[in-house]
Coordinates of C-alpha atoms in Angstrom, one line a residue:
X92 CA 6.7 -18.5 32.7
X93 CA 3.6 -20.8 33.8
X94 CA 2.4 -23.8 32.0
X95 CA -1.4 -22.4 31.3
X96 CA -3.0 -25.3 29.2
X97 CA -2.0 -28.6 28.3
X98 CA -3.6 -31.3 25.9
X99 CA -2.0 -35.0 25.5
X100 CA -2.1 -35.4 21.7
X101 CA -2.2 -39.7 21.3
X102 CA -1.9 -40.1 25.2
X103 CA 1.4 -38.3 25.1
X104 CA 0.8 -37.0 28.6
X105 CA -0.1 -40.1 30.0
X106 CA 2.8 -42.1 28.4
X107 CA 5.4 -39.3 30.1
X108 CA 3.6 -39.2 33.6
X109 CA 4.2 -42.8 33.6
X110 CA 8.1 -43.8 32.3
X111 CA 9.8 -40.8 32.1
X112 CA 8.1 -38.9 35.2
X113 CA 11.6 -37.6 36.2
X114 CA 12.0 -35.7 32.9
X115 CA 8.9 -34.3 33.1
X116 CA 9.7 -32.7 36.3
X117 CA 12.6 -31.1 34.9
X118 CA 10.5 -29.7 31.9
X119 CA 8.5 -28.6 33.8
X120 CA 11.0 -27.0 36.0
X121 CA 12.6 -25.4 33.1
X122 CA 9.1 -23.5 32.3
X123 CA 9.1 -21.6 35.4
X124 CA 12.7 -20.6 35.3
X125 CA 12.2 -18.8 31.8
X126 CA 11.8 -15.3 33.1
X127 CA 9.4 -13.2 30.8
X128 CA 10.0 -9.9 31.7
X129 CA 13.8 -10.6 30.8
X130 CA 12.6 -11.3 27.7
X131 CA 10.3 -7.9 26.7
X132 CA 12.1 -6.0 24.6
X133 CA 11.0 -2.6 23.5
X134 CA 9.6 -2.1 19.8
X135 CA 10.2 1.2 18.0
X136 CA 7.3 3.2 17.1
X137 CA 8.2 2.5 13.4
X138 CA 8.0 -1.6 13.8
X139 CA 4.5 -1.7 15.3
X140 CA 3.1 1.7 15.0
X141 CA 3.0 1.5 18.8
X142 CA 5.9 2.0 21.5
X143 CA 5.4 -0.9 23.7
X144 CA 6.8 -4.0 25.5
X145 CA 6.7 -7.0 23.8
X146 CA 8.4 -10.7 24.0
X147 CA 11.3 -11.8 22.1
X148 CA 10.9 -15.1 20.6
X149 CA 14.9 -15.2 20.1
X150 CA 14.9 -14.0 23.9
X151 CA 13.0 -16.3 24.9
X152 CA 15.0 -19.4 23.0
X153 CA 17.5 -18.1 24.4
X154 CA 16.6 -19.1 27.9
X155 CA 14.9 -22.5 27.0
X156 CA 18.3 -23.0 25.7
X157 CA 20.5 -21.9 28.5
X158 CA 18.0 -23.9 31.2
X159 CA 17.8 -27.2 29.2
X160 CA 21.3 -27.5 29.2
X161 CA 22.0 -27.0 33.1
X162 CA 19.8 -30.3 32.9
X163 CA 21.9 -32.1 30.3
X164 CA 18.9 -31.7 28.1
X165 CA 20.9 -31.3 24.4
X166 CA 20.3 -30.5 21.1
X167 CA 20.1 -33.8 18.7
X168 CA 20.8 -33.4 14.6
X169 CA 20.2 -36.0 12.1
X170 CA 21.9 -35.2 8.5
X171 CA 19.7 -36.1 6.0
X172 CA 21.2 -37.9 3.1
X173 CA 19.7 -36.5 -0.1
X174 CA 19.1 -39.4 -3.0
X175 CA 19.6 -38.0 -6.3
X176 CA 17.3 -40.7 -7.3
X177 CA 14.1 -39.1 -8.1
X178 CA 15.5 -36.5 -10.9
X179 CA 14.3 -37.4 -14.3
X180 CA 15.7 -36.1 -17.7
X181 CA 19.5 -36.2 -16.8
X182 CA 18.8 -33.6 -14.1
X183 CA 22.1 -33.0 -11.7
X184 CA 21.4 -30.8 -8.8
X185 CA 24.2 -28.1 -8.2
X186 CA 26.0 -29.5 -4.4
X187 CA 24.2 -28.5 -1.6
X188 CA 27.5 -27.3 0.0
X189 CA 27.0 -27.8 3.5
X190 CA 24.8 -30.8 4.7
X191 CA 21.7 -29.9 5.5
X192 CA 20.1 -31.4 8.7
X193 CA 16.9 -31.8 11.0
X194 CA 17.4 -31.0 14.8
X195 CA 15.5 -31.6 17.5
X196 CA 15.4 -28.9 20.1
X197 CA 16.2 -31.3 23.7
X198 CA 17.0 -34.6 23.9
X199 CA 17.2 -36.4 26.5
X200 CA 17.1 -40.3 27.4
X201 CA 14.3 -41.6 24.8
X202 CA 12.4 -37.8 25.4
X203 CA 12.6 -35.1 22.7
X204 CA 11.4 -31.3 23.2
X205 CA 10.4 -28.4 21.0
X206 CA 10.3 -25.1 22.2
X207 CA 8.1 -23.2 18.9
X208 CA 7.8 -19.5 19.1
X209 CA 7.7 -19.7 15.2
X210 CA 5.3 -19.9 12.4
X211 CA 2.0 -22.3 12.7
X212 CA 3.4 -25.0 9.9
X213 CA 6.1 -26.0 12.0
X214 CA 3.9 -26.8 15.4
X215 CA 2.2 -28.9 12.6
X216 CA 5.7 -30.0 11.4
X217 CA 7.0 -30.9 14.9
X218 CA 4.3 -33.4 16.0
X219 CA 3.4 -34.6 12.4
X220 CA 6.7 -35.2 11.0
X221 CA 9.5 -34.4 13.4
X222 CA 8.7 -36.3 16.4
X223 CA 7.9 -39.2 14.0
X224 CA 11.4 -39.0 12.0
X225 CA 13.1 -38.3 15.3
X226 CA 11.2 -41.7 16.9
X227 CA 12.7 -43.5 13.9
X228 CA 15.7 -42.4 13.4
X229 CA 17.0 -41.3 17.2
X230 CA 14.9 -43.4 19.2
X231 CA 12.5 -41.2 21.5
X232 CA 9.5 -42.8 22.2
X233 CA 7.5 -39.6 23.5
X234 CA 7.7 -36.0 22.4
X235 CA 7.0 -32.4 24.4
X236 CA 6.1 -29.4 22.5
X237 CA 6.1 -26.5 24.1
X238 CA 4.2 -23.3 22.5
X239 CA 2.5 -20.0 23.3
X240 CA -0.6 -19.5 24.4
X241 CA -3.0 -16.8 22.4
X242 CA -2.5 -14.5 25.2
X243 CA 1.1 -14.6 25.0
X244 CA 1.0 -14.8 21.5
X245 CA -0.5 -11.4 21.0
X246 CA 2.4 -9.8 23.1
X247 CA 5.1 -11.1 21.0
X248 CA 7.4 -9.2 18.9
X249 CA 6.8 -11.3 15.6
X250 CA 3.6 -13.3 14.0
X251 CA 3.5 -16.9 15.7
X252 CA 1.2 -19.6 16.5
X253 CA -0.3 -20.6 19.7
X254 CA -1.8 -23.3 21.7
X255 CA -5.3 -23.1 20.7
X256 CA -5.0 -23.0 17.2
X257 CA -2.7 -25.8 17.0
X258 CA -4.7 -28.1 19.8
X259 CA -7.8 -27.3 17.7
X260 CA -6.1 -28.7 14.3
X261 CA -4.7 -31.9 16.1
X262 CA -8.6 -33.2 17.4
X263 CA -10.1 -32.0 14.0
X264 CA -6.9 -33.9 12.3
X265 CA -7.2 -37.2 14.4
X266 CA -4.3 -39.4 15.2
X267 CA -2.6 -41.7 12.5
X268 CA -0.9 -44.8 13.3
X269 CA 2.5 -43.8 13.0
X270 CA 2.0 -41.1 15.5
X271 CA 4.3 -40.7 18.4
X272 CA 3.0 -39.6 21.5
X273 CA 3.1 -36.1 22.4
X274 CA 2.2 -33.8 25.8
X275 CA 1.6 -30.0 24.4
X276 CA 2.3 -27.5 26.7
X277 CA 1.2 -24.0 26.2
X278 CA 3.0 -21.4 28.2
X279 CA 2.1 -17.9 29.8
X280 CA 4.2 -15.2 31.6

């Protein structure tokens, strides 16, 4: 993969040029190792109508994955302690069984990464919410998010967001005061 567009979303670039340069090397270093043709899988004339190549988002997480960690890069999950304070009228919520969680892709140092192949709410999510949560609660001071460009995009195997769409949301949005910094990279094969 190639890093074809970037955009610094509250100086996010700038703040991970400057004290955690290192890191960014090795981000960057995973991008290049993903290997997109590995992840083409073929699509059944009954899924899309058409018999073609197209990218695996669960391929492609796969390798993220499998990079990251030769770099020490690791997951990080934060359980999230439910209050039962909020339900009115003698409400009691049946248990949740097992505890339910928010993760952060790679962490590393005071540096978290998302890799989002998925749905456009959750490249909202991520540098809305997540980063912000993650800053608070595990201490990174500067996020990565790493997403699909349109053109890649297009060739994937399921519905997902991409760099432009998201990028164009963010200026139109503004930044808040409680926003962490974040560099966005959008990928290509």
């Amino acid at each position: 993969m190639i890093i074809a567009a970037e955009y610094s979303f509250n100086q996010g670039k700038e703040k991970i040029e400057r004290e955690y340069s290192s890191l960014l090397i090795e981000i960057k270093d995973v991008i290049l190792q993903v290997d997109a043709v590995a992840c083409k899988n073929k699509i059944s004339e009954e899924q899309t109508k058409l018999d073609e190549l197209l990218f695996s988002p669960k391929a492609l997480n796969t390798q993220f994955k499998n990079f990251f960690a030769l770099k020490k890069w690791s997951n990080h999950k934060i359980e999230c302690n439910y209050s039962n304070d909020y339900y009115i009228n003698g409400y009691v919520p049946k248990s949740m069984g097992k505890a339910p969680y928010r993760d952060m892709d790679f962490l590393k140092e005071k540096v978290g990464v998302e890799v989002q192949f998925g749905k456009y709410a959750f490249m909202v999510y991520n540098v809305c919410a997540k980063m912000t949560i993650f800053s608070k609660l595990a201490g990174i001071t500067v996020g990565v998010e790493i997403v699909p460009i349109k053109d890649l995009a297009d060739e994937m195997s399921t519905g997902v967001s991409y760099f432009e769409q998201f990028v164009w949301d963010l200026e139109n949005r503004g930044v808040s005061n409680i926003d962490l910094p974040v560099l966005i990279l959008g990928i290509a094969p």
